[in-house]
Short mmCIF file of C-alpha atoms in Angstrom, two decimals:
data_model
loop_
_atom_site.label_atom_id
_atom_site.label_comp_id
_atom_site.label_asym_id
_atom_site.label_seq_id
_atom_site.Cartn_x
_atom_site.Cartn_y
_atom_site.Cartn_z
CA UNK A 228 0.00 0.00 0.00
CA UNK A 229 1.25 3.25 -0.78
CA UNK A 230 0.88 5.28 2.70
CA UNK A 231 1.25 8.65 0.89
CA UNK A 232 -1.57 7.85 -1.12
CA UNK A 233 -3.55 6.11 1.57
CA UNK A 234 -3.58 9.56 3.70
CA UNK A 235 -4.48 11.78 0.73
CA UNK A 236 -7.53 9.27 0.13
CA UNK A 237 -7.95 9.49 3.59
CA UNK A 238 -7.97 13.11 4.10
CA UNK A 239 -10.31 13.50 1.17
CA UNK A 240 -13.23 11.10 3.14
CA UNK A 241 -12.77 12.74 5.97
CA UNK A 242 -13.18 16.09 4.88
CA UNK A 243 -15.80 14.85 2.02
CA UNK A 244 -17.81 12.92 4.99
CA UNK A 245 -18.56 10.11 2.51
CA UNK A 246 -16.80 7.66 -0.32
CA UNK A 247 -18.58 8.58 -3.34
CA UNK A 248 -17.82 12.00 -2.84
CA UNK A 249 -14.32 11.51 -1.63
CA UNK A 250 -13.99 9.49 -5.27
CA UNK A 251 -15.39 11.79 -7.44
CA UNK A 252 -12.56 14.66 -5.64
CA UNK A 253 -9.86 12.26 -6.38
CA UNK A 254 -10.73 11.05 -9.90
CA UNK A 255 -11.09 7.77 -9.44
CA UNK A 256 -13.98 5.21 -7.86
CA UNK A 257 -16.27 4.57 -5.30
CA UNK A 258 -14.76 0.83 -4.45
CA UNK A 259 -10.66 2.14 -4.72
CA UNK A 260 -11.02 4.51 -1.82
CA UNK A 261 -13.36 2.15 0.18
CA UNK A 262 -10.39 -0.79 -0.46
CA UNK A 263 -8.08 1.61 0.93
CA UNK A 264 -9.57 3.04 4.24
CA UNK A 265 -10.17 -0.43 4.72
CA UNK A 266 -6.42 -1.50 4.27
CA UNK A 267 -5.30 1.60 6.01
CA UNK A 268 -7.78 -0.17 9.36
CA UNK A 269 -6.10 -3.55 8.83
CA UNK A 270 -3.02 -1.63 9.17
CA UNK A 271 -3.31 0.57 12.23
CA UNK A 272 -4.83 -2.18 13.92
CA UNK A 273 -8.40 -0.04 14.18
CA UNK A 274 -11.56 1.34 12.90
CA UNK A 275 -11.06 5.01 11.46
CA UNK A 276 -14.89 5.45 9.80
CA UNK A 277 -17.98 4.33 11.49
CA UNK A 278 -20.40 3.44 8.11
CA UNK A 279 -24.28 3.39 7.52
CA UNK A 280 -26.77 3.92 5.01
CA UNK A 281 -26.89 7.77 5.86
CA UNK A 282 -23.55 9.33 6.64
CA UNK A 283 -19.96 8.55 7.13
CA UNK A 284 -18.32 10.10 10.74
CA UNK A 285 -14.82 9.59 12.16
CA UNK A 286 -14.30 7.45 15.08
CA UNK A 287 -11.53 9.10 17.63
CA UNK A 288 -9.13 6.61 16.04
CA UNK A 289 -10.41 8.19 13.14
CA UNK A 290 -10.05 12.01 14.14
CA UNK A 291 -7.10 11.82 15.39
CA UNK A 292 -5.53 10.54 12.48
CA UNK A 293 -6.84 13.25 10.05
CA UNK A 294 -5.44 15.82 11.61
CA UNK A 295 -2.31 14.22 11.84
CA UNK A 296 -2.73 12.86 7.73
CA UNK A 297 -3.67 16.77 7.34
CA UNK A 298 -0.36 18.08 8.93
CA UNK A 299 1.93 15.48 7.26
CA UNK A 300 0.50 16.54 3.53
CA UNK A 301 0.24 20.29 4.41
CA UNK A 302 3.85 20.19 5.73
CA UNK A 303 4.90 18.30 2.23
CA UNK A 304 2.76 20.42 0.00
CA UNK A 305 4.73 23.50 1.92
CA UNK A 306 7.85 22.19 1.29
CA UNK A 307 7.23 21.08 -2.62
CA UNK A 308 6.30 24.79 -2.86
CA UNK A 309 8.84 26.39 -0.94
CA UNK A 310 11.70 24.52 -3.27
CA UNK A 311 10.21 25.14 -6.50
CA UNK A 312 9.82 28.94 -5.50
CA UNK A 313 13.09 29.38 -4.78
CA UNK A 314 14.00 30.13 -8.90
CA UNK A 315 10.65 31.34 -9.16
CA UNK A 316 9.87 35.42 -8.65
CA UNK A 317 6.82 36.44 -7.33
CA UNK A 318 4.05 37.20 -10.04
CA UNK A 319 0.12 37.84 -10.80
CA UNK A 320 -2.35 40.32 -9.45
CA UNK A 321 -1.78 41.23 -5.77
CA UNK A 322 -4.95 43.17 -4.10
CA UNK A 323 -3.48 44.86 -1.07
CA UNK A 324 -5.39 47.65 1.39
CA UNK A 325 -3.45 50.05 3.24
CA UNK A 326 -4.40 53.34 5.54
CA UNK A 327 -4.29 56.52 3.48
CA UNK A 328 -1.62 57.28 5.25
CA UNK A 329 0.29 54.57 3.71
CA UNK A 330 -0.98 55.16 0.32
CA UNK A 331 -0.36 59.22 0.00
CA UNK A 332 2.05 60.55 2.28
CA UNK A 333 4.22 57.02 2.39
CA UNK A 334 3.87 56.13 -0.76
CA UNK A 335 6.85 57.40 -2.67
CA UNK A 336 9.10 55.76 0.10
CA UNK A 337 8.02 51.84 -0.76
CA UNK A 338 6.22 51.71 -4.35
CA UNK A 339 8.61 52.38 -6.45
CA UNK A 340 10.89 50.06 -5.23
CA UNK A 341 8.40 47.19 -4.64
CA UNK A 342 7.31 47.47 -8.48
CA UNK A 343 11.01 47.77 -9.77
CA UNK A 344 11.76 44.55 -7.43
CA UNK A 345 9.00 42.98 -8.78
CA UNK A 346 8.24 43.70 -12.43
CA UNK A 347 6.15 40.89 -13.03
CA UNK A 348 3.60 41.87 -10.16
CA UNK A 349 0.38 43.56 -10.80
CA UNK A 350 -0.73 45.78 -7.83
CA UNK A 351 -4.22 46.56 -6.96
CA UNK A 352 -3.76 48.85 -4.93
CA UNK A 353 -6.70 50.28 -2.17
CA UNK A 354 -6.29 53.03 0.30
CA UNK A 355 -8.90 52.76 3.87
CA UNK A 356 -8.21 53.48 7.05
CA UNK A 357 -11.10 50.87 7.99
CA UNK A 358 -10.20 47.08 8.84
CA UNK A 359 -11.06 45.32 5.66
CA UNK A 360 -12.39 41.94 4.62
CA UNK A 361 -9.55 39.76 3.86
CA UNK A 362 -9.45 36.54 1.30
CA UNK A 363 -12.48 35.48 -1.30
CA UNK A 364 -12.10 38.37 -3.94
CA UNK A 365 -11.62 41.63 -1.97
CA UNK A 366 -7.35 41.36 -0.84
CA UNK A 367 -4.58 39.04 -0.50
CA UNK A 368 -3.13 41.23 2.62
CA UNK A 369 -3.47 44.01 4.54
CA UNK A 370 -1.44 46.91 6.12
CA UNK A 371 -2.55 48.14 9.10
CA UNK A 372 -1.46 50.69 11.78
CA UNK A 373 -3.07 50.27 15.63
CA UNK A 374 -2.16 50.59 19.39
CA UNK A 375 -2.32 46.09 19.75
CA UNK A 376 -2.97 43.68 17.69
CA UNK A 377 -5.96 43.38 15.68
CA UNK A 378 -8.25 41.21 17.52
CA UNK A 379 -9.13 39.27 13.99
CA UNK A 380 -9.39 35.51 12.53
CA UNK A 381 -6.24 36.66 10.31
CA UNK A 382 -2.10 36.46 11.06
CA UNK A 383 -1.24 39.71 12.05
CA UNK A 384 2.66 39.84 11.24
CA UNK A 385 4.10 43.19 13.00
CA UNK A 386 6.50 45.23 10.61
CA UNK A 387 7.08 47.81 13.11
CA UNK A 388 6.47 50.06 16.22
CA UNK A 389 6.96 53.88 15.81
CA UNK A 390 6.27 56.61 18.90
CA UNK A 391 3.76 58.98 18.45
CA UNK A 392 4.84 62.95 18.34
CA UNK A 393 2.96 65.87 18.12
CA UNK A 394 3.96 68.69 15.77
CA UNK A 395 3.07 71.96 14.82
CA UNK A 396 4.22 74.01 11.80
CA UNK A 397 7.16 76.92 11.75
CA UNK A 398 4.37 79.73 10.70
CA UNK A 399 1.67 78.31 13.96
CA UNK A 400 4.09 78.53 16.44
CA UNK A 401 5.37 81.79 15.33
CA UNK A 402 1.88 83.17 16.23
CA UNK A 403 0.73 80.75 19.25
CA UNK A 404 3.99 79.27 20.90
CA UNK A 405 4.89 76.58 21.94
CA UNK A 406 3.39 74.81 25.26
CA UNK A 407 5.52 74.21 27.95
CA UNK A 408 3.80 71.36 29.13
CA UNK A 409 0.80 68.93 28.48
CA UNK A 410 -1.53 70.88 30.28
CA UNK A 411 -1.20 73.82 28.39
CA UNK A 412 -2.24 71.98 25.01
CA UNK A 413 -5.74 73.14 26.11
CA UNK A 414 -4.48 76.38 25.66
CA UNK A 415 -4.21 75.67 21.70
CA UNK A 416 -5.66 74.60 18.82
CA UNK A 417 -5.80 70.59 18.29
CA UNK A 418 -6.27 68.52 14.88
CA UNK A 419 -7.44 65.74 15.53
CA UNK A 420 -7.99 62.08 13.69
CA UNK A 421 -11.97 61.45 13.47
CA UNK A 422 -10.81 57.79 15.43
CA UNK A 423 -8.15 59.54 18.01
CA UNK A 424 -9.45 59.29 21.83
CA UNK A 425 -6.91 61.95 22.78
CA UNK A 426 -3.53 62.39 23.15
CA UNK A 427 -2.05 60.29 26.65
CA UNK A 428 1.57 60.42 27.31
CA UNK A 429 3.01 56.92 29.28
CA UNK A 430 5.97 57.92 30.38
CA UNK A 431 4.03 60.14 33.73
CA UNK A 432 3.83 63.55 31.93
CA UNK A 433 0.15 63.39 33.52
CA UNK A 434 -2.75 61.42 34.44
CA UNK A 435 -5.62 60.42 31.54
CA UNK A 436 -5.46 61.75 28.11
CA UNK A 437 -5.45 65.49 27.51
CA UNK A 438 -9.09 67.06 27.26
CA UNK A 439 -8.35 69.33 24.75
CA UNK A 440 -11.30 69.67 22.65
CA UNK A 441 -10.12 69.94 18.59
CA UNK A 442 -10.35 73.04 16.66
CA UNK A 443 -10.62 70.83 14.04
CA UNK A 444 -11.61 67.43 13.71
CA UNK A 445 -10.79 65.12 10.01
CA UNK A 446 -11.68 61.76 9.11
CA UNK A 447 -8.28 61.09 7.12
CA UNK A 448 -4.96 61.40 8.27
CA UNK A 449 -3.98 62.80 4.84
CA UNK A 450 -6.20 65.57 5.45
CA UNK A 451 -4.85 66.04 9.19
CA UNK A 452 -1.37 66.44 7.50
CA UNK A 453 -2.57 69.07 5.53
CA UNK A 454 -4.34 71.06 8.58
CA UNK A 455 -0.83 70.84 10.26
CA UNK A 456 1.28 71.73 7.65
CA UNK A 457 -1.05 74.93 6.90
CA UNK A 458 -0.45 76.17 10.19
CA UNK A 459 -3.93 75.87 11.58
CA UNK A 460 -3.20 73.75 15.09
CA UNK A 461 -1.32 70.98 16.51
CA UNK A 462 -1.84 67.48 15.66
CA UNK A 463 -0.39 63.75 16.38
CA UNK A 464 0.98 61.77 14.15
CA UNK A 465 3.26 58.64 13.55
CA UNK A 466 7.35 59.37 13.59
CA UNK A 467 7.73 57.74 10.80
CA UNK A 468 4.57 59.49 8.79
CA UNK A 469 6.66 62.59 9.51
CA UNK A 470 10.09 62.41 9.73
CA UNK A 471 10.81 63.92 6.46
CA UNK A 472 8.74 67.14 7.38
CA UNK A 473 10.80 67.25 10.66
CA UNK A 474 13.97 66.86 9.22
CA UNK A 475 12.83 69.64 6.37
CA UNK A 476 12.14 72.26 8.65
CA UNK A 477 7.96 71.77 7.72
CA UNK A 478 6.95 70.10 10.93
CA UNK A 479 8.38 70.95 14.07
CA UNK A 480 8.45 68.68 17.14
CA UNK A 481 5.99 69.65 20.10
CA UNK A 482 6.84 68.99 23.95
CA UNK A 483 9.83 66.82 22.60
CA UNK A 484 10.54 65.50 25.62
CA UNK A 485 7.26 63.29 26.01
CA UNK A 486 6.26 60.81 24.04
CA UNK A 487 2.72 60.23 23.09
CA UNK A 488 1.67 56.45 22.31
CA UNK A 489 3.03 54.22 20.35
CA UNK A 490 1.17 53.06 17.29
CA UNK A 491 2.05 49.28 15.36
CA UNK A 492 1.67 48.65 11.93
CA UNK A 493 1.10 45.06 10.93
CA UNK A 494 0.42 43.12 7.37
CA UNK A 495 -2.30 41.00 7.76
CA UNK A 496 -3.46 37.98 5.65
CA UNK A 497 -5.43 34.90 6.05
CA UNK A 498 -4.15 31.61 8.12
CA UNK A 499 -2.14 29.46 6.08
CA UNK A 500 1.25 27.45 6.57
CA UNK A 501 2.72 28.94 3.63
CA UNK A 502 1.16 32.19 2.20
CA UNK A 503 1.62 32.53 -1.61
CA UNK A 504 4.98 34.13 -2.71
CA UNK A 505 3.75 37.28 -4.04
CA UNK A 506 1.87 37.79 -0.10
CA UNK A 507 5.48 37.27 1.40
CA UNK A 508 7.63 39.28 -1.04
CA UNK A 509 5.09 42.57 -0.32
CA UNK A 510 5.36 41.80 3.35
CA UNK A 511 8.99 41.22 4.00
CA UNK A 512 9.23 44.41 1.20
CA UNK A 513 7.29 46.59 3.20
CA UNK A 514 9.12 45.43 6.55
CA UNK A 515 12.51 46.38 5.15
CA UNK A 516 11.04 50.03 4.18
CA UNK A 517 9.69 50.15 7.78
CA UNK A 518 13.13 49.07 9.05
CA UNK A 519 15.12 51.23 7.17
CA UNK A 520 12.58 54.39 7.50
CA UNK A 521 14.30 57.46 9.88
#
């Protein structure tokens, strides 16, 4: 008996709760699978499938050796793959959703690259700040930025952690100053994100967030980054969204010495043992920008 075989036939029952179904999967007959659960009994020495006139249902013998036959084949089928990718570069559509964030003010920093990395990819690319649903048609993977993990049926792979700052243009604190300390931030203007509960520093600045009520209030970060670099307030973002405006002189750092949250990003795509290449080239990709970034 060919064992290989035996567990692949098995598998296919199992999951197909019956023989003529489990056949008609495999391409071949009712009476060739039947002969081989019933070899691969004689075998182990036990009954895997109780069998009636109605349905077919594991036995615990029987359960516990799917899930083992299911490991065993996924763990081969992974490693087939894995070798025969290794000449291979990634190719075909890949659907990915990111935060605006990601796909306006970031996106000069990783897309270019990506694409000249990977000529034979085609990017679909979709820009939400809202968690997203993930396999089926809509997208292959995910970026996402949040305070934890995503509390989601999906693997949530971190990329990286970045402190949150607050900043304030040359030309508003020319007119308003700067605060001197956390309390006085109710003293100014605030931008803030439409999903922001505040702004609460961990390192014992003070106690609760802030309860500065915004001047202005945006439901896109890209939009926030606008308010800020017109002057009109102060407003929180990611380091890494605005590093480059720091370092140009366009942003400038507010109550440096505290640091305001820390914010995650993640990729996130569907449970499986080995993702397909073109998931893992974006995601490794966009964890060497992220590692790299100031």
């Amino acid at each position: 008996m060919d064992r290989f075989r035996a567990m692949q036939v098995f598998r296919s029952v199992a999951e197909a709760r019956g023989f003529s179904a489990a056949a008609g999967r495999l391409g071949t007959t009712h009476s060739s699978v039947s002969r081989t659960v019933r070899q691969l009994e004689t075998e182990l020495g036990t009954r895997l499938v109780n069998r009636n006139t109605r349905r077919l249902t594991l036995t615990g013998a029987g359960e516990r050796f799917y899930h083992a036959c299911v490991e065993i084949l996924d763990r081969f089928d992974g490693a087939m793959r894995s070798v025969a990718e290794e000449h291979r570069q990634p190719s075909g559509l890949l659907r990915v959703s990111v935060p605006l964030v990601v796909g306006t003010l970031e996106l000069e920093g990783w897309l270019p690259g990506f694409l000249a990395r990977y000529p034979d990819v085609r990017l679909e690319l979709s820009c939400d700040d809202r968690f997203v649903e993930m396999g089926g048609s809509r997208f292959d993977v995910a970026l996402r930025i949040s305070e934890g993990i995503p509390d989601l049926p999906l693997v949530a792979r971190r990329l990286a952690a970045s402190e949150r700052v607050l900043v304030a243009s040359p030309s508003y604190v020319s007119r308003q100053g700067l605060p001197r300390s956390v309390a006085e931030l109710a003293q100014h203007r605030m931008l803030r994100y439409r999903d922001d509960a505040g702004y609460e520093p961990p390192d014992g600045a003070g106690r609760g967030r802030t309860q500065a009520e915004p001047g202005l209030q945006v439901d896109t970060i890209a939009a926030l980054h606008a308010a800020a670099l017109a002057g009109i307030g102060i407003a929180a973002f990611t380091a890494k969204t605005v590093a480059g405006d720091i370092a140009g002189g366009r942003l400038l750092r507010v109550l440096p010495e505290h640091a305001f949250g820390v914010r995650h990003y993640y990729a996130l795509y569907p449970h499986a043992r080995h993702p397909p290449l073109k998931v893992r080239a974006f995601v490794e990709h966009m964890a060497e920008y992220y590692r790299a970034a100031p």
